[in-house]
mmCIF file of C-alpha atoms and ligand atoms in Angstrom:
data_model
loop_
_atom_site.group_PDB
_atom_site.id
_atom_site.type_symbol
_atom_site.label_atom_id
_atom_site.label_comp_id
_atom_site.label_asym_id
_atom_site.label_seq_id
_atom_site.Cartn_x
_atom_site.Cartn_y
_atom_site.Cartn_z
ATOM 1 C CA MET A 925 -3.592 12.047 25.612
ATOM 2 C CA SER A 926 -4.102 15.192 25.048
ATOM 3 C CA LYS A 927 -3.180 15.783 28.842
ATOM 4 C CA LYS A 928 0.555 16.637 27.972
ATOM 5 C CA PHE A 929 -0.399 20.064 26.144
ATOM 6 C CA LYS A 930 -2.455 21.091 28.287
ATOM 7 C CA LEU A 931 -0.878 23.193 30.279
ATOM 8 C CA HIS A 932 1.603 24.236 26.995
ATOM 9 C CA GLU A 933 -1.717 25.059 25.586
ATOM 10 C CA ILE A 934 -3.597 27.729 27.482
ATOM 11 C CA ILE A 935 0.283 29.525 28.128
ATOM 12 C CA LEU A 936 1.214 29.587 24.751
ATOM 13 C CA SER A 937 -2.422 30.235 23.930
ATOM 14 C CA GLU A 938 -3.041 32.415 21.433
ATOM 15 C CA THR A 939 -5.995 33.944 23.373
ATOM 16 C CA VAL A 940 -3.452 34.724 26.052
ATOM 17 C CA LYS A 941 -0.991 35.464 23.879
ATOM 18 C CA ALA A 942 -2.768 38.219 22.559
ATOM 19 C CA ILE A 943 -4.552 39.725 25.535
ATOM 20 C CA LEU A 944 -0.814 40.115 26.764
ATOM 21 C CA ALA A 945 -0.239 41.563 23.916
ATOM 22 C CA VAL A 946 -2.259 45.109 24.142
ATOM 23 C CA LEU A 947 -2.471 44.420 28.553
ATOM 24 C CA LEU A 948 1.709 44.955 28.326
ATOM 25 C CA PRO A 949 1.805 48.084 26.922
ATOM 26 C CA ILE A 950 -0.878 49.528 29.079
ATOM 27 C CA ILE A 951 0.735 47.729 32.336
ATOM 28 C CA LEU A 952 3.816 49.971 31.350
ATOM 29 C CA LEU A 953 2.908 53.318 29.494
ATOM 30 C CA THR A 954 0.418 53.561 32.917
ATOM 31 C CA ALA A 955 3.444 52.330 35.980
ATOM 32 C CA TYR A 956 5.535 54.950 33.907
ATOM 33 C CA SER A 957 2.605 58.079 33.902
ATOM 34 C CA THR A 958 2.122 56.976 37.021
ATOM 35 C CA ILE A 959 5.823 56.694 38.743
ATOM 36 C CA ILE A 960 6.386 60.220 36.310
ATOM 37 C CA SER A 961 3.589 62.010 37.967
ATOM 38 C CA TRP A 962 4.380 61.272 41.240
ATOM 39 C CA ASN A 963 8.020 62.603 40.889
ATOM 40 C CA TYR A 964 7.624 65.753 39.255
ATOM 41 C CA ASN A 965 3.372 66.768 40.860
ATOM 42 C CA ILE A 966 2.181 66.990 37.360
ATOM 43 C CA PRO A 967 -1.322 65.362 35.937
ATOM 44 C CA ILE A 968 -1.226 61.672 35.020
ATOM 45 C CA ILE A 969 -3.401 62.011 31.721
ATOM 46 C CA SER A 970 -0.160 65.080 30.625
ATOM 47 C CA VAL A 971 2.542 62.976 31.297
ATOM 48 C CA MET A 972 0.199 60.566 28.955
ATOM 49 C CA THR A 973 -0.042 62.856 26.002
ATOM 50 C CA SER A 974 3.698 63.930 26.827
ATOM 51 C CA ILE A 975 4.985 60.592 25.231
ATOM 52 C CA PRO A 976 6.134 60.302 21.627
ATOM 53 C CA ILE A 977 3.222 58.734 19.300
ATOM 54 C CA TYR A 978 5.879 56.115 18.234
ATOM 55 C CA ILE A 979 6.085 55.024 21.202
ATOM 56 C CA TYR A 980 2.148 53.446 21.482
ATOM 57 C CA GLY A 981 3.494 52.372 17.407
ATOM 58 C CA PHE A 982 5.875 50.556 19.128
ATOM 59 C CA LEU A 983 4.703 49.165 21.653
ATOM 60 C CA CYS A 984 2.004 48.116 19.636
ATOM 61 C CA ILE A 985 3.979 45.813 17.052
ATOM 62 C CA PRO A 986 3.281 42.105 19.163
ATOM 63 C CA PHE A 987 0.151 42.471 19.088
ATOM 64 C CA ILE A 988 -0.298 43.616 15.464
ATOM 65 C CA TYR A 989 2.546 40.489 14.594
ATOM 66 C CA LEU A 990 -0.122 38.221 16.452
ATOM 67 C CA PHE A 991 -2.901 38.785 14.231
ATOM 68 C CA VAL A 992 -0.592 38.820 11.035
ATOM 69 C CA ARG A 993 0.567 35.272 11.957
ATOM 70 C CA LYS A 994 -3.317 34.158 12.910
ATOM 71 C CA TYR A 995 -4.235 35.581 10.026
ATOM 72 C CA TYR A 996 -1.206 33.808 7.848
ATOM 73 C CA ILE A 997 -2.201 30.189 9.879
ATOM 74 C CA HIS A 998 -5.342 30.025 9.535
ATOM 75 C CA LYS A 999 -5.141 30.666 5.258
ATOM 76 C CA LYS A 1000 -2.660 27.680 4.929
ATOM 77 C CA MET A 1001 -4.569 25.731 7.161
ATOM 78 C CA ASN A 1002 -7.864 26.158 5.453
ATOM 79 C CA GLU A 1003 -5.876 25.308 1.971
ATOM 80 C CA GLY A 1004 -8.203 23.073 0.609
ATOM 81 C CA LYS A 1005 -9.960 21.812 3.241
ATOM 82 C CA HIS A 1006 -13.351 21.955 1.786
ATOM 83 C CA GLU A 1007 -12.701 20.737 -1.152
ATOM 84 C CA HIS A 1008 -14.704 18.500 -3.149
ATOM 85 C CA VAL A 1009 -11.958 15.511 -3.502
ATOM 86 C CA GLY A 1010 -14.018 12.613 -5.195
ATOM 87 C CA SER A 1011 -17.220 11.054 -4.581
ATOM 88 C CA ILE A 1012 -17.135 6.986 -1.738
ATOM 89 C CA VAL A 1013 -15.573 4.321 -3.583
ATOM 90 C CA ARG A 1014 -18.125 1.315 -3.531
ATOM 91 C CA SER A 1015 -15.950 -2.113 -2.294
ATOM 92 C CA PRO A 1016 -12.614 -0.473 -1.564
ATOM 93 C CA VAL A 1017 -9.234 -3.257 -1.318
ATOM 94 C CA ASP A 1018 -6.041 -1.186 0.328
ATOM 95 C CA ILE A 1019 -3.375 -2.324 -2.342
ATOM 96 C CA ASP A 1020 -0.589 -0.312 -0.514
ATOM 97 C CA HIS A 1021 0.343 2.373 1.842
ATOM 98 C CA TRP A 1022 2.664 6.012 0.967
ATOM 99 C CA GLN A 1023 4.372 8.371 3.923
ATOM 100 C CA TYR A 1024 3.347 12.214 3.499
ATOM 101 C CA ASN A 1025 4.750 14.558 5.991
ATOM 102 C CA ASP A 1026 4.998 12.283 8.590
ATOM 103 C CA LEU A 1027 1.607 9.842 7.975
ATOM 104 C CA ILE A 1028 1.647 6.534 6.507
ATOM 105 C CA TRP A 1029 -1.913 6.843 3.824
ATOM 106 C CA ILE A 1030 -4.114 4.136 2.515
ATOM 107 C CA ILE A 1031 -3.714 3.381 -0.901
ATOM 108 C CA ARG A 1032 -6.890 2.302 -2.108
ATOM 109 C CA THR A 1033 -8.221 0.578 -5.363
ATOM 110 C CA ASN A 1034 -11.400 -1.405 -5.540
ATOM 111 C CA GLU A 1035 -13.087 -4.564 -6.756
ATOM 112 C CA TYR A 1036 -14.133 -3.452 -10.552
ATOM 113 C CA THR A 1037 -11.206 -2.311 -10.917
ATOM 114 C CA LEU A 1038 -9.386 -5.568 -9.967
ATOM 115 C CA ARG A 1039 -11.888 -7.357 -11.719
ATOM 116 C CA LYS A 1040 -11.712 -5.730 -14.828
ATOM 117 C CA ASN A 1041 -7.735 -6.698 -14.433
ATOM 118 C CA GLU A 1042 -8.245 -9.634 -14.451
ATOM 119 C CA LEU A 1043 -9.101 -9.861 -17.744
ATOM 120 C CA PRO A 1044 -5.946 -12.023 -20.060
ATOM 121 C CA THR A 1045 -6.117 -9.741 -22.921
ATOM 122 C CA ILE A 1046 -4.814 -6.022 -20.958
ATOM 123 C CA ASN A 1047 -1.641 -5.983 -20.307
ATOM 124 C CA GLU A 1048 1.114 -5.032 -17.779
ATOM 125 C CA ALA A 1049 0.982 -0.992 -18.477
ATOM 126 C CA THR A 1050 -2.778 -1.440 -18.452
ATOM 127 C CA ARG A 1051 -3.602 -3.008 -15.236
ATOM 128 C CA ILE A 1052 -1.445 0.178 -13.567
ATOM 129 C CA LYS A 1053 -2.568 2.851 -15.552
ATOM 130 C CA ASN A 1054 -6.127 1.051 -14.598
ATOM 131 C CA ILE A 1055 -5.571 0.600 -10.514
ATOM 132 C CA LEU A 1056 -3.921 4.223 -10.698
ATOM 133 C CA ASP A 1057 -7.163 6.130 -11.933
ATOM 134 C CA SER A 1058 -9.090 3.846 -9.602
ATOM 135 C CA ILE A 1059 -6.803 4.871 -6.327
ATOM 136 C CA THR A 1060 -7.911 7.131 -3.506
ATOM 137 C CA ILE A 1061 -6.693 7.570 0.104
ATOM 138 C CA SER A 1062 -8.533 6.491 2.793
ATOM 139 C CA TYR A 1063 -9.399 9.783 4.934
ATOM 140 C CA GLU A 1064 -7.389 7.431 7.875
ATOM 141 C CA PRO A 1065 -3.551 7.918 8.393
ATOM 142 C CA LYS A 1066 -1.920 4.781 10.428
ATOM 143 C CA CYS A 1067 0.972 6.012 12.593
ATOM 144 C CA PRO A 1068 4.155 6.092 10.965
ATOM 145 C CA LYS A 1069 5.920 4.080 14.270
ATOM 146 C CA CYS A 1070 3.977 1.764 15.113
ATOM 147 C CA GLY A 1071 0.441 1.634 12.582
ATOM 148 C CA ALA A 1072 -1.984 1.947 14.647
ATOM 149 C CA GLY A 1073 -5.053 4.609 14.119
ATOM 150 C CA LEU A 1074 -4.943 8.204 14.906
ATOM 151 C CA TYR A 1075 -7.317 10.446 16.656
ATOM 152 C CA PHE A 1076 -7.499 13.975 15.009
ATOM 153 C CA GLN A 1077 -8.052 17.349 16.371
ATOM 154 C CA GLU A 1078 -8.754 21.088 14.984
ATOM 155 C CA HIS A 1079 -6.923 23.948 17.355
ATOM 156 C CA ASP A 1080 -6.502 27.049 16.419
ATOM 157 C CA LEU A 1081 -3.364 27.299 14.777
ATOM 158 C CA TYR A 1082 -3.440 23.765 14.477
ATOM 159 C CA TYR A 1083 -4.141 20.734 13.819
ATOM 160 C CA SER A 1084 -2.768 17.162 15.745
ATOM 161 C CA TYR A 1085 -2.661 14.073 15.007
ATOM 162 C CA ASP A 1086 -2.006 11.576 18.096
ATOM 163 C CA CYS A 1087 -1.127 7.983 18.524
ATOM 164 C CA VAL A 1088 -4.080 6.307 19.656
ATOM 165 C CA ASN A 1089 -2.119 3.390 20.508
ATOM 166 C CA PRO A 1090 -1.298 4.365 24.936
ATOM 167 C CA GLU A 1091 2.373 2.793 23.873
ATOM 168 C CA CYS A 1092 2.860 4.928 21.329
ATOM 169 C CA SER A 1093 4.280 8.750 21.619
ATOM 170 C CA PHE A 1094 3.551 10.042 18.003
ATOM 171 C CA ILE A 1095 2.114 13.240 18.048
ATOM 172 C CA LYS A 1096 1.934 15.501 14.538
ATOM 173 C CA ARG A 1097 0.943 18.721 14.567
ATOM 174 C CA THR A 1098 0.463 19.981 11.305
ATOM 175 C CA TRP A 1099 -1.000 23.510 9.409
ATOM 176 C CA GLU A 1100 -2.070 21.159 6.190
ATOM 177 C CA SER A 1101 -5.479 20.326 5.768
ATOM 178 C CA LYS A 1102 -6.828 16.565 5.577
ATOM 179 C CA ASN A 1103 -7.398 16.585 2.392
ATOM 180 C CA LYS A 1104 -4.851 18.314 1.464
ATOM 181 C CA MET A 1105 -2.323 15.899 2.525
ATOM 182 C CA ARG A 1106 -4.342 13.209 0.814
ATOM 183 C CA ASP A 1107 -4.709 15.157 -2.673
ATOM 184 C CA ILE A 1108 -0.409 15.910 -2.890
ATOM 185 C CA ALA A 1109 -0.278 11.631 -1.022
ATOM 186 C CA LYS A 1110 -2.256 10.608 -4.316
ATOM 187 C CA LYS A 1111 -0.214 12.785 -6.865
ATOM 188 C CA GLN A 1112 2.900 11.490 -4.873
ATOM 189 C CA TYR A 1113 2.059 7.642 -4.744
ATOM 190 C CA LYS A 1114 1.421 8.403 -8.858
ATOM 191 C CA TYR A 1115 4.055 9.445 -9.816
ATOM 192 C CA SER A 1116 5.698 7.432 -8.085
ATOM 193 C CA VAL A 1117 4.601 4.204 -9.440
ATOM 194 C CA GLU A 1118 4.580 5.848 -12.957
ATOM 195 C CA SER A 1119 8.232 6.970 -13.237
ATOM 196 C CA LYS A 1120 8.594 2.589 -11.791
ATOM 197 C CA PHE A 1121 6.262 0.994 -14.129
ATOM 198 C CA LEU A 1122 5.341 3.733 -17.257
ATOM 199 C CA GLU A 1123 8.548 5.303 -17.928
ATOM 200 C CA LYS A 1124 10.355 4.021 -21.229
HETATM 201 ZN ZN1 ZN B 770 2.074 4.903 17.164
#
């Protein structure tokens, strides 16, 4: 599954990019200084010290860019990652699904709420409210193309969800942590049900 991206990942890996970003200015400056010192027969160190400081600064830009980007992405990937998102639900029952960030999130309630809703004295609005108060989102999102499970991986600069169905090519990469997506999916689902059934 992840084989398709192996080479791509190596070439584009931030470590390789960072090494290149550091090595390239050094190679360029050394090559330039060597040529000049050879041609004019002056010591290489004099050539290097005669290069204006802004040239050195300019050549550091790719490295600074990569550093800032990595910091920014990691900050984004950590949003909501370690948040406590509810306790384990006893006897969960799948009732619906919701699509968020291309993934299918399973909406669950529990048997206790369903039993409570069977009481004849409860009206429809209360039933919906009971369900909405009880919903949790499964930790395992599903493939939007074929409905199969997804293989989750945490990479250095992104999260990936690969469809486990060998016949399906679905791959999702995202910066959003699973808990953040579950939280948003839950809120969006609640809002959609509320605006459909509970609006006056
Ligand atoms: Zn699939």
